[in-house]
mmCIF file of C-alpha atoms in Angstrom:
data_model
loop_
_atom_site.group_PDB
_atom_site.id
_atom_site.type_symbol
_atom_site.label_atom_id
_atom_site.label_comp_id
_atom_site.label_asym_id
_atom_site.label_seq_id
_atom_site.Cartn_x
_atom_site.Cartn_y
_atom_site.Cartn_z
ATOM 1 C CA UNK A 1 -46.858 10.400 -40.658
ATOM 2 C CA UNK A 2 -44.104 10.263 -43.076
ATOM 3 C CA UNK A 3 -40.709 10.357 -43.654
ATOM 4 C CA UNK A 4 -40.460 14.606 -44.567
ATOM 5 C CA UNK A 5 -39.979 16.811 -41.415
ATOM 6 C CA UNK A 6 -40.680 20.867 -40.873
ATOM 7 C CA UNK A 7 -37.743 21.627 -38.947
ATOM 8 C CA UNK A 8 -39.081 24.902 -37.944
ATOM 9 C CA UNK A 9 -40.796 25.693 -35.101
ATOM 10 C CA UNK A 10 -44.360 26.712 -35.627
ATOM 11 C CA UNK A 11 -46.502 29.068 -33.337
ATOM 12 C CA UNK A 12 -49.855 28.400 -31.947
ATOM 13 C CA UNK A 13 -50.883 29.415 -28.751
ATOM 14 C CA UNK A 14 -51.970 15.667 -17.228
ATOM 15 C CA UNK A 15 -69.855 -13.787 10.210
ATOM 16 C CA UNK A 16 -72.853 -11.775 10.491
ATOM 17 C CA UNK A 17 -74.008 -7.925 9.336
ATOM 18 C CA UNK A 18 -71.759 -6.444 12.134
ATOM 19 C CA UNK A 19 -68.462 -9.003 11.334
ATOM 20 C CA UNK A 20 -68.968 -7.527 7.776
ATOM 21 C CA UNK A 21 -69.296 -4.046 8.658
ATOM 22 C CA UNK A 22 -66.109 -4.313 10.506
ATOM 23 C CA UNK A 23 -64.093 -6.226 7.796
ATOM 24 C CA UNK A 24 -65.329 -4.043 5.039
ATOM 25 C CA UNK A 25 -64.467 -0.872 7.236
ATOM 26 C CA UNK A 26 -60.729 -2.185 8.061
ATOM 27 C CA UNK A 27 -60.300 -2.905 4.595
ATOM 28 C CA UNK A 28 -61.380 0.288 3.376
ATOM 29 C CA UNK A 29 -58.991 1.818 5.743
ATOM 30 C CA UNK A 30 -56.398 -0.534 4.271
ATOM 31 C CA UNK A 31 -56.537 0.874 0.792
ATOM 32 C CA UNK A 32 -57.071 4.120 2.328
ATOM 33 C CA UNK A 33 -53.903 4.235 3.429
ATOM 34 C CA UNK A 34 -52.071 2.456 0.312
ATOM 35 C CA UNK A 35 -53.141 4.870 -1.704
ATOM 36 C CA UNK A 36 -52.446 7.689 0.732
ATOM 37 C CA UNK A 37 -48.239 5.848 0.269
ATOM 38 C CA UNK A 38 -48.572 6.322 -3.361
ATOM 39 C CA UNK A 39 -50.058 9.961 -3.009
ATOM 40 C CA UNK A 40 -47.391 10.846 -0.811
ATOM 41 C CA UNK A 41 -44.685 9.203 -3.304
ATOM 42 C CA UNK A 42 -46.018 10.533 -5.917
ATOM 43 C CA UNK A 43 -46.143 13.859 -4.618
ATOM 44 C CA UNK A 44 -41.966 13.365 -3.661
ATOM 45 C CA UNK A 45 -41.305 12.479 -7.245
ATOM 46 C CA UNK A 46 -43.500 15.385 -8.731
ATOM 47 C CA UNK A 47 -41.708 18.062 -6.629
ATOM 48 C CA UNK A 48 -38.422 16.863 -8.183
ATOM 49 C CA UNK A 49 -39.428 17.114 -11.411
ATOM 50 C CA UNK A 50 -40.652 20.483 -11.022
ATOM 51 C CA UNK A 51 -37.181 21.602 -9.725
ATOM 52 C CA UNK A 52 -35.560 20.016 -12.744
ATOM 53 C CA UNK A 53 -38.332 21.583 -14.844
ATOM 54 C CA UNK A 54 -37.665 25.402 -13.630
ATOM 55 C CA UNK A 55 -34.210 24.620 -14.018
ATOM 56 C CA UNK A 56 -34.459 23.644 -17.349
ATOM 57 C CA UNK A 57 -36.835 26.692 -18.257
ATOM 58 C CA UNK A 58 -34.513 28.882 -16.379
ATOM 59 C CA UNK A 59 -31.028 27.315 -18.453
ATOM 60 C CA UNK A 60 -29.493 28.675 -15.110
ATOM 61 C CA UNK A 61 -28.620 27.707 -11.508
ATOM 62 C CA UNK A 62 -27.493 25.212 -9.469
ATOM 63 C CA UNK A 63 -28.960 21.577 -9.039
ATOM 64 C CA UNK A 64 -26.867 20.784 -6.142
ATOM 65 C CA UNK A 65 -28.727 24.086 -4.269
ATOM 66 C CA UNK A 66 -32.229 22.984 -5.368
ATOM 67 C CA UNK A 67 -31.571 19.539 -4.468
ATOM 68 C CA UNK A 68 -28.703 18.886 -1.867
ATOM 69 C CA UNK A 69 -24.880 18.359 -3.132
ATOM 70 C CA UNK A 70 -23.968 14.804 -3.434
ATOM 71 C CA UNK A 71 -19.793 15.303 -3.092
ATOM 72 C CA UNK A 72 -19.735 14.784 0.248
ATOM 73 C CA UNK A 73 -22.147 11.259 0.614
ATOM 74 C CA UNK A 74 -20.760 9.920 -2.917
ATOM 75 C CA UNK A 75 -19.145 6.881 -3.126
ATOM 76 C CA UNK A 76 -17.330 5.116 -5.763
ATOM 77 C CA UNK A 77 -19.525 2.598 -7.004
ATOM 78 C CA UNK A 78 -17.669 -0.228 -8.820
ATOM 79 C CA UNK A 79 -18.676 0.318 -12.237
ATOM 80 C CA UNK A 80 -16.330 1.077 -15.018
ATOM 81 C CA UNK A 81 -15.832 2.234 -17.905
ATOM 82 C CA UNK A 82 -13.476 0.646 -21.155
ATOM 83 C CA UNK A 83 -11.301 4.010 -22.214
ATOM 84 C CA UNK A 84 -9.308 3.845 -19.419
ATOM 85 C CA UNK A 85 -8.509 6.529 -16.910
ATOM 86 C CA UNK A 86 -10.055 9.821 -17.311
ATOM 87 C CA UNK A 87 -7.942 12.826 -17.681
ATOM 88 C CA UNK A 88 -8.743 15.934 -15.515
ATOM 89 C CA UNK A 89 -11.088 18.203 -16.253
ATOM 90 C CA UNK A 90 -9.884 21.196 -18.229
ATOM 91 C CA UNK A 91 -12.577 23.732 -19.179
ATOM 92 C CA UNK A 92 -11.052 26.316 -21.009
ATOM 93 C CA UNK A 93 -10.709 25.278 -24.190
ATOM 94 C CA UNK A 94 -14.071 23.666 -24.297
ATOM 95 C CA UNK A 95 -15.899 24.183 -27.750
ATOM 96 C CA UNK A 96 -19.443 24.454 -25.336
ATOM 97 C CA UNK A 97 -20.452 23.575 -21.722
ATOM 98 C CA UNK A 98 -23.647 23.532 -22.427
ATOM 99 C CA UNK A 99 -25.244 19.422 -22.331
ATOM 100 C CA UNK A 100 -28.436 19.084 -23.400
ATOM 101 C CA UNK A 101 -29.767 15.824 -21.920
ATOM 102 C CA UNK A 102 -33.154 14.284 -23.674
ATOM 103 C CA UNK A 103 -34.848 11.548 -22.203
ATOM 104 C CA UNK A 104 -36.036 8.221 -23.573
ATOM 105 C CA UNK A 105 -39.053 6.770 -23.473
ATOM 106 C CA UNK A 106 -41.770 7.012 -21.110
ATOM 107 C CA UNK A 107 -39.230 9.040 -18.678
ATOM 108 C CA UNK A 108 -38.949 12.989 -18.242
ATOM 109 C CA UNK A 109 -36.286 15.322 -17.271
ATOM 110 C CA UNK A 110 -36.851 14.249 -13.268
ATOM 111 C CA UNK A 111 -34.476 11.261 -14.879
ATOM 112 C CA UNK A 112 -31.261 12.669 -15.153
ATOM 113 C CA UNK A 113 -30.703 14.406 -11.463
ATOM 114 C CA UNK A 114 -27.786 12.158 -10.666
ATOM 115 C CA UNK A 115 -26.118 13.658 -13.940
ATOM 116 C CA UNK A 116 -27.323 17.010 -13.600
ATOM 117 C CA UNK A 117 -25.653 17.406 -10.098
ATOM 118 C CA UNK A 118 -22.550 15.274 -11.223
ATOM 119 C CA UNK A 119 -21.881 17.578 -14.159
ATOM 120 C CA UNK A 120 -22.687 20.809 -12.131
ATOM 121 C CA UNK A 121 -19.846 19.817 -9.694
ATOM 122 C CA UNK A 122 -17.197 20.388 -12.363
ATOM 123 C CA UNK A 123 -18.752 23.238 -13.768
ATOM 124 C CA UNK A 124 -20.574 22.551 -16.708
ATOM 125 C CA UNK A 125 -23.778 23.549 -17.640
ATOM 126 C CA UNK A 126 -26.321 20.724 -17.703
ATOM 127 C CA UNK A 127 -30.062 21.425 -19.395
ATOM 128 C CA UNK A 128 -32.722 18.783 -18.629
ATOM 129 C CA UNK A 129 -36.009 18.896 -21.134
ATOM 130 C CA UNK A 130 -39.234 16.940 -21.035
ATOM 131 C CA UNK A 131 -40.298 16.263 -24.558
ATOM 132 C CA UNK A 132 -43.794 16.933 -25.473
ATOM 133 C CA UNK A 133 -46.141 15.128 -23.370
ATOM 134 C CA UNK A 134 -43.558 13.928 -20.610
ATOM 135 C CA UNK A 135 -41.813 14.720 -17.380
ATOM 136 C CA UNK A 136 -44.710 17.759 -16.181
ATOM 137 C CA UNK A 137 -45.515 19.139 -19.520
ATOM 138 C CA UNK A 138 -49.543 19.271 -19.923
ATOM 139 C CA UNK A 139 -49.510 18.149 -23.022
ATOM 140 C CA UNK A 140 -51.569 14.272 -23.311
ATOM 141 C CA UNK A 141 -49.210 11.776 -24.870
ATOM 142 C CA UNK A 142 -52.231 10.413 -26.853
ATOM 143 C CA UNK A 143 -52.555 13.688 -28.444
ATOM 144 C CA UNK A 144 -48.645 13.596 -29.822
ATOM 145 C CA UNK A 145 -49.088 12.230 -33.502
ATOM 146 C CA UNK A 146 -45.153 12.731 -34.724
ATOM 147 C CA UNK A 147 -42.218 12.846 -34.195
ATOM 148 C CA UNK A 148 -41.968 16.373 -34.506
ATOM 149 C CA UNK A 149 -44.858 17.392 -32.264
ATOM 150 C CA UNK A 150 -42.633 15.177 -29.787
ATOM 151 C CA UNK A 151 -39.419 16.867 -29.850
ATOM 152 C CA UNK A 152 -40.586 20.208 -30.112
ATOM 153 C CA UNK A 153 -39.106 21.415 -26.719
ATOM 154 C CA UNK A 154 -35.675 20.237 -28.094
ATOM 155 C CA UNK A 155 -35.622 22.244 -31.363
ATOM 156 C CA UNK A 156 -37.150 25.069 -29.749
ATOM 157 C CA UNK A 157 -34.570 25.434 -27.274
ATOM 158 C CA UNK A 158 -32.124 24.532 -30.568
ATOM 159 C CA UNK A 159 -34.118 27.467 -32.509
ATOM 160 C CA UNK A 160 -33.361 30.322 -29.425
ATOM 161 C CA UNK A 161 -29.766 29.658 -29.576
ATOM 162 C CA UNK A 162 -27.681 32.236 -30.814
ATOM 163 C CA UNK A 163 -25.897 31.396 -34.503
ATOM 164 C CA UNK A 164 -22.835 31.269 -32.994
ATOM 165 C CA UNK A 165 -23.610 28.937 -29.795
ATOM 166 C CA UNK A 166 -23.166 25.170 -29.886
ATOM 167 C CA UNK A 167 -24.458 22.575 -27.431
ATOM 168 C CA UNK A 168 -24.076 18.908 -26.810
ATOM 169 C CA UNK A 169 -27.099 16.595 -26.968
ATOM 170 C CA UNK A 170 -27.275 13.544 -25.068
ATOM 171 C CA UNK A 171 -30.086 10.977 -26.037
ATOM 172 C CA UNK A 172 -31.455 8.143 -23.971
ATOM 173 C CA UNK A 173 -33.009 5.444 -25.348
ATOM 174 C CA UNK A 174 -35.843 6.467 -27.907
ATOM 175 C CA UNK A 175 -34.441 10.086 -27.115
ATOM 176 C CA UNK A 176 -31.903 9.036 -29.353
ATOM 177 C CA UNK A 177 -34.297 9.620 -32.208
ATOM 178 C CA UNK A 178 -35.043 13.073 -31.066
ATOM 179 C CA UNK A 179 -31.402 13.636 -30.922
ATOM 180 C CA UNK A 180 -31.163 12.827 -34.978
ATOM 181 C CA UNK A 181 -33.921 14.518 -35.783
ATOM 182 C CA UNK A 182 -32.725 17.351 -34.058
ATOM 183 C CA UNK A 183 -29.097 16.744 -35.899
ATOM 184 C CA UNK A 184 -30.926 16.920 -39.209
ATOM 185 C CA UNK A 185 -32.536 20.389 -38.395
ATOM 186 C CA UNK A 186 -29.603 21.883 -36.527
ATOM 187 C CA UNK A 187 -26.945 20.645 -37.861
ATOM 188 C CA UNK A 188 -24.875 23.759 -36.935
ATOM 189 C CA UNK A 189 -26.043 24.278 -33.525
ATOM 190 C CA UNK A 190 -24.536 20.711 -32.301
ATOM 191 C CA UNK A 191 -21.111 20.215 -31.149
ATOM 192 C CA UNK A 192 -21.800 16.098 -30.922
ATOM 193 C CA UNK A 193 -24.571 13.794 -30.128
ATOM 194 C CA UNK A 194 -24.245 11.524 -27.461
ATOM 195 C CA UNK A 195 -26.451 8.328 -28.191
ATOM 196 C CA UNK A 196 -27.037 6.264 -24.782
ATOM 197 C CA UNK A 197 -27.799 2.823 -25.195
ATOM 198 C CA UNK A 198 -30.213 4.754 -28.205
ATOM 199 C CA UNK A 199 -32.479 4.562 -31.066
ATOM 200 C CA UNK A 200 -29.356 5.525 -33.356
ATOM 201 C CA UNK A 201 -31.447 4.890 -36.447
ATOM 202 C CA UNK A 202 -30.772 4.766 -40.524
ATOM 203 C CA UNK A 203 -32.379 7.032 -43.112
ATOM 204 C CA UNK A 204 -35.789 5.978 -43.971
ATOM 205 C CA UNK A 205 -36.021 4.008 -40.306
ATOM 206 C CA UNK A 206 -38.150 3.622 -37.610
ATOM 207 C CA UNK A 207 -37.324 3.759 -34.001
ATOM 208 C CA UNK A 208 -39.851 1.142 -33.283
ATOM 209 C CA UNK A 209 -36.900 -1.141 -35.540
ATOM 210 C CA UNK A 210 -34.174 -0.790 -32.618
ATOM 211 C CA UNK A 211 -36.701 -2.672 -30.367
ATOM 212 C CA UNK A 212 -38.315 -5.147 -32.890
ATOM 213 C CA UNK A 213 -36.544 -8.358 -31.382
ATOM 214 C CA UNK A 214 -37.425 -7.667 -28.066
ATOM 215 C CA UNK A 215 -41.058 -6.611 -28.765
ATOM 216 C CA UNK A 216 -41.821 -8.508 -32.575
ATOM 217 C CA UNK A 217 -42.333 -6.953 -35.652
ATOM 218 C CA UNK A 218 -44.582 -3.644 -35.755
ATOM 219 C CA UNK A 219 -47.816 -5.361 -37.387
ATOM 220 C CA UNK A 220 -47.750 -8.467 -34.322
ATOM 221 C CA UNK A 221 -46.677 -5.702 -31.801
ATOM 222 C CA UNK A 222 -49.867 -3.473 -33.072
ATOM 223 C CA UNK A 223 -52.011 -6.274 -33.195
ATOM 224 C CA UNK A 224 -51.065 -8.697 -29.883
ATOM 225 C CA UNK A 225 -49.601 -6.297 -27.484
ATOM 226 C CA UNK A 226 -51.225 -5.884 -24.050
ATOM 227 C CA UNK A 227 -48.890 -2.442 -23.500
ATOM 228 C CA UNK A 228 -50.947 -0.631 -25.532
ATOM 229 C CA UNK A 229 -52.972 2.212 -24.571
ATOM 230 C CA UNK A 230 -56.162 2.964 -26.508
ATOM 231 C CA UNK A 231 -56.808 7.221 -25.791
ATOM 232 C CA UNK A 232 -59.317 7.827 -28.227
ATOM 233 C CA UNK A 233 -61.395 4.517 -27.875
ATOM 234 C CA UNK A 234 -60.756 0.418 -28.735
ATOM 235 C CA UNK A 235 -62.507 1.379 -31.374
ATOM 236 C CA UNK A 236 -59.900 3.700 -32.826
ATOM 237 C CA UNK A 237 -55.773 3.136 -33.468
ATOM 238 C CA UNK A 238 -53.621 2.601 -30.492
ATOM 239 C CA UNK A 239 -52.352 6.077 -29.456
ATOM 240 C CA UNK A 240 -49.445 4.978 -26.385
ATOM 241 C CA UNK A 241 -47.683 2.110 -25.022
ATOM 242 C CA UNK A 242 -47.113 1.595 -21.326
ATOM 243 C CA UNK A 243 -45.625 -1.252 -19.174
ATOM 244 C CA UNK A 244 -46.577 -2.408 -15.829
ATOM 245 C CA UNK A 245 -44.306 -1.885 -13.282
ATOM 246 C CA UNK A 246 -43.006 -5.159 -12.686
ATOM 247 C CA UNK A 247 -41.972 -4.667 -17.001
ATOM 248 C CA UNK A 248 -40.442 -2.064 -16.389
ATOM 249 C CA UNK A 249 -38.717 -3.215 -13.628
ATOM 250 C CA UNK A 250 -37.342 -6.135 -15.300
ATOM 251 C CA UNK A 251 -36.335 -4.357 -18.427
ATOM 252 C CA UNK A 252 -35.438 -1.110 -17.271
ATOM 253 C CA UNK A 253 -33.999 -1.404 -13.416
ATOM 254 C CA UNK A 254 -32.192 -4.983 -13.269
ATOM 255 C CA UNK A 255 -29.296 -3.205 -11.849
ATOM 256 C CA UNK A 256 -30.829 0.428 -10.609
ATOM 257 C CA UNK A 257 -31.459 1.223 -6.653
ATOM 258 C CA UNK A 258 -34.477 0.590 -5.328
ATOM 259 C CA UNK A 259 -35.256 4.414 -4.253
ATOM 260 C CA UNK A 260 -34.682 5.062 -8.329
ATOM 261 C CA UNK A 261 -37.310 2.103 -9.366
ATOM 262 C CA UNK A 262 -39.725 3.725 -6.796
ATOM 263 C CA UNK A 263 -39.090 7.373 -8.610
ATOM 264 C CA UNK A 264 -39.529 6.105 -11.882
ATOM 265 C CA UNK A 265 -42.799 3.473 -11.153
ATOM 266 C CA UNK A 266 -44.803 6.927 -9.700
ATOM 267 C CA UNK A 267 -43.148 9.707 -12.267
ATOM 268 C CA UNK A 268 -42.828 7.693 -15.936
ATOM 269 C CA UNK A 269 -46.158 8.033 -18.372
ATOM 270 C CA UNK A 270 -47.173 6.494 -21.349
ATOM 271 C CA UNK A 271 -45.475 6.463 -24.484
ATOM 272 C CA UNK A 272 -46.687 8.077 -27.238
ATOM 273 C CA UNK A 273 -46.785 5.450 -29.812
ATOM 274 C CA UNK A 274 -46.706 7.476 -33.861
ATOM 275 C CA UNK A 275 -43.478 9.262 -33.396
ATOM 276 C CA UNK A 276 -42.190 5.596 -32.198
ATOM 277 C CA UNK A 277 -43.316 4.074 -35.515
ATOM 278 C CA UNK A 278 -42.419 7.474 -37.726
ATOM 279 C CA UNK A 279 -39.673 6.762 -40.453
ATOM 280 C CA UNK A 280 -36.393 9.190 -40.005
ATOM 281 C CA UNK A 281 -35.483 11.321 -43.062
ATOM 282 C CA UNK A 282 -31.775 11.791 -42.157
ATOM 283 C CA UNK A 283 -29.215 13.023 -44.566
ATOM 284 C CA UNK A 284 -25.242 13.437 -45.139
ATOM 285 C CA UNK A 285 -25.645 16.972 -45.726
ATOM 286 C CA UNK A 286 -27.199 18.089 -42.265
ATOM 287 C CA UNK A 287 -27.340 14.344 -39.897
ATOM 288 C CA UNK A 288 -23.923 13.164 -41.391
ATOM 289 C CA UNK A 289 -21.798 15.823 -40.794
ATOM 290 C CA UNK A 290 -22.462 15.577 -36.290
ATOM 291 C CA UNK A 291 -19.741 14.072 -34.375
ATOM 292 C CA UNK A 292 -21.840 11.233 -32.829
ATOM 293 C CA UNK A 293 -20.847 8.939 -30.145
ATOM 294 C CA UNK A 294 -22.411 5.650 -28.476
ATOM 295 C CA UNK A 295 -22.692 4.174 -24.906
ATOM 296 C CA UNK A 296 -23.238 0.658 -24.713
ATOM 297 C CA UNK A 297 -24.647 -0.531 -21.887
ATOM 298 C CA UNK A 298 -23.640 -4.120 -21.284
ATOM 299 C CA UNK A 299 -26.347 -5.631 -18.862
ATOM 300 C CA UNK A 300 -28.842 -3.898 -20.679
ATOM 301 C CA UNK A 301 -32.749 -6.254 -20.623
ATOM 302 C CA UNK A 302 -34.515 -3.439 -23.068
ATOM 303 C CA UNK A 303 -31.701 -2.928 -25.355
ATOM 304 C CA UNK A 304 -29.719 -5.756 -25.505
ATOM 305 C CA UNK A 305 -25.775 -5.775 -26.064
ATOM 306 C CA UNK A 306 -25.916 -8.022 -29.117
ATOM 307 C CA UNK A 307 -28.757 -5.100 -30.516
ATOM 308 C CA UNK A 308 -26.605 -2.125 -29.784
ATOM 309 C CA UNK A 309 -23.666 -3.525 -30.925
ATOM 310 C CA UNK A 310 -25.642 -3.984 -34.644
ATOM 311 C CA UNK A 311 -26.934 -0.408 -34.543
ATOM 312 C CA UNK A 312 -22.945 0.698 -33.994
ATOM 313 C CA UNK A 313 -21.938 -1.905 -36.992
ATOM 314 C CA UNK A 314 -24.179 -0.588 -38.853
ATOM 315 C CA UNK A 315 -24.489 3.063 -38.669
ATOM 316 C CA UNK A 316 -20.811 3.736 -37.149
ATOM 317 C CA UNK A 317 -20.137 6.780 -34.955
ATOM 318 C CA UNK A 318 -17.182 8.885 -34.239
ATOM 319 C CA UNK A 319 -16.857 6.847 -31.077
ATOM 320 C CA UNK A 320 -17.600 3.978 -28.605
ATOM 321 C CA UNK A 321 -17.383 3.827 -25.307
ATOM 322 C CA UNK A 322 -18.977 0.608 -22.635
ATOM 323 C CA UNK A 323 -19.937 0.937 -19.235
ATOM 324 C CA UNK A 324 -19.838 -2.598 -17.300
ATOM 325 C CA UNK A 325 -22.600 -3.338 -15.108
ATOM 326 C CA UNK A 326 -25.534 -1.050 -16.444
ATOM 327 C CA UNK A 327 -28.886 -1.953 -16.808
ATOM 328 C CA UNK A 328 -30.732 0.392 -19.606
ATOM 329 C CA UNK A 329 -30.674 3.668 -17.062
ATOM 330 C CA UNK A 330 -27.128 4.613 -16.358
ATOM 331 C CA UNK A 331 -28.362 7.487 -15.216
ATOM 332 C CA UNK A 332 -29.543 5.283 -11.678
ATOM 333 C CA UNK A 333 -27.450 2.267 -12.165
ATOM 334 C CA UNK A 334 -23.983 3.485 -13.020
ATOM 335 C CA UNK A 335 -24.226 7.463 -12.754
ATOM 336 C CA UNK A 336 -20.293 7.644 -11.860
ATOM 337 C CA UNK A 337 -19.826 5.630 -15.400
ATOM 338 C CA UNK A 338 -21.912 8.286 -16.843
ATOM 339 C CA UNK A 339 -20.323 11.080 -15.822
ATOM 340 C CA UNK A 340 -16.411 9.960 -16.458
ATOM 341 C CA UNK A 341 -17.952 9.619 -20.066
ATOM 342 C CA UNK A 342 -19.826 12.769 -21.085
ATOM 343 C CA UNK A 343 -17.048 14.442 -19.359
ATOM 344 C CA UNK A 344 -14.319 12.934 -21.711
ATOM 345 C CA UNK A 345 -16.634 13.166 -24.652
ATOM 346 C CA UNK A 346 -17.058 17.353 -23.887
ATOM 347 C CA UNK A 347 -13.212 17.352 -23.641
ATOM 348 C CA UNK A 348 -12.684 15.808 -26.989
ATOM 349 C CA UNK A 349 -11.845 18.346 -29.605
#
């Protein structure tokens, strides 16, 4: 690994005998028929995160066609946000509409559909990725070995924009260090960076630090965790981390709807674990001169309040904003929240 990047993209070319006859049969059928649940769920959550995949290939088109507008069935949920009122939405001076959202962890673009449609609706223009070996991309997430290889979708799409186009990036979670490394390579290509409840790291750290007190330090994490995942043999270096569901539940979903927990549980994958533990090389000259901004999200169980309120102290962005209520995914728990924000941070000048 290291701590010095290639920012450009390179080119190369997923009773008795009877009694137990009939007990083993029903319970075949039993698990027959789980697993034909989970097929079919599966199946539900893989078709929507093909649609967000062709819409993010296509950079076009409209979410609330592919999947269904939500104005008319939307309620106001009571979650809030601490900025006060938002203003209405005025496009026309807008530096970009363009909002590049980039997952966290373990997630893919199927994640952000609530925000996709939600930003849609007042005509902005919304761009969902899956990083390198998430969402439906092919690639295996053992095979990702930095964290360059990981957000190569990111600064490719950064790379095909015009000299003169901006965009917004929005990073969740460990997305957020995709977001700076992307900052560092594209300086002029990003309006501002939108860290949510994020790996918002320092120069010469490791995203694997933002998470240390919930998970221990690296070497104990690398050496007691059960999450890890082992893709080129026990015998070789972990390669990915993955929680069980009821993890993921608990430290993800403590506030999300149970339709979202069932999305995620069938559609996240593992986590590939060397860009996690990959120092950031971020300087003044290209990271420092963004317009960043953080959401805190204040009934967060992966990253706690007390945690993101250190990585604001420490590295300080343009601006802060809280949303009340939210569990680590916004995006499910508090997508209203969400919204209100990246639609005043676009409006900002």
């Amino acid at each position: 690994m290291g701590n010095a990047f290639d920012c450009m993209p390179k080119k190369g070319p997923a009773g008795g005998i009877r009694s137990r006859s009939k007990q083993s049969s029903k319970s075949r059928s039993q698990r027959k028929m789980a697993a034909s649940d989970e097929e079919l769920l599966h199946r539900q959550a893989l078709a929507m995160a093909i649609q967000q995949h062709q819409l993010s290939q296509r950079f076009e088109g409209s979410m609330s066609r592919r999947i269904g507008s939500t104005s008319s069935r939307r309620r106001d949920l009571p979650d809030s946000i601490t900025n006060g009122k938002l203003h209405p939405v005025s496009l026309e001076n807008l530096e970009t509409k363009k909002i590049i959202l980039v997952h966290g962890e373990g997630f893919g673009a199927w994640c952000w559909y609530k925000t996709l449609s939600l930003l849609e609706e007042v005509g902005l223009l919304p761009i969902a990725l899956d990083l390198k070996g998430s969402g439906i991309d092919l690639t295996d997430p053992n095979s990702v070995t930095t964290l360059e290889d990981y957000s190569k979708p990111l600064t490719d799409y950064l790379h095909s924009l015009p000299d003169d186009e901006k965009v917004i990036l929005v990073g969740h979670s460990f997305g957020g260090a995709s977001v700076s490394y992307a900052l560092e390579c594209y300086p002029k290509k990003i309006s501002k960076a939108v860290f949510l409840s994020a790996t918002m790291v320092l120069d010469g750290q490791k995203p694997f630090d933002v998470f240390s007190d919930k998970l221990s330090s690296a070497e104990v994490f690398l050496k007691e965790s059960q999450f890890l995942v082992y893709g080129n043999g026990r015998d070789k270096p972990p390669t990915g981390l993955m929680f069980d569901k009821q993890q993921i539940k608990g430290l993800y979903f403590n506030q999300s709807p149970s339709k979202d927990i069932v999305l995620a549980a069938v559609s996240m994958r593992p986590i590939p674990l060397a860009p996690i533990m990959e120092k950031l090389s971020l300087t003044t000259e290209n990271y420092g001169t963004a317009k960043r901004f953080f959401i805190q999200t204040l009934d967060d169980h992966m990253l706690s309040p007390d945690v993101q309120e250190k990585l604001v102290r420490e590295n300080p962005p343009h601006g802060i904003y809280k949303i009340k209520g939210s569990d680590h995914c916004p995006f499910f728990s508090r997508p209203q929240s969400l919204n209100k924000i990246l639609l005043e941070i676009a409006q900002l000048p």
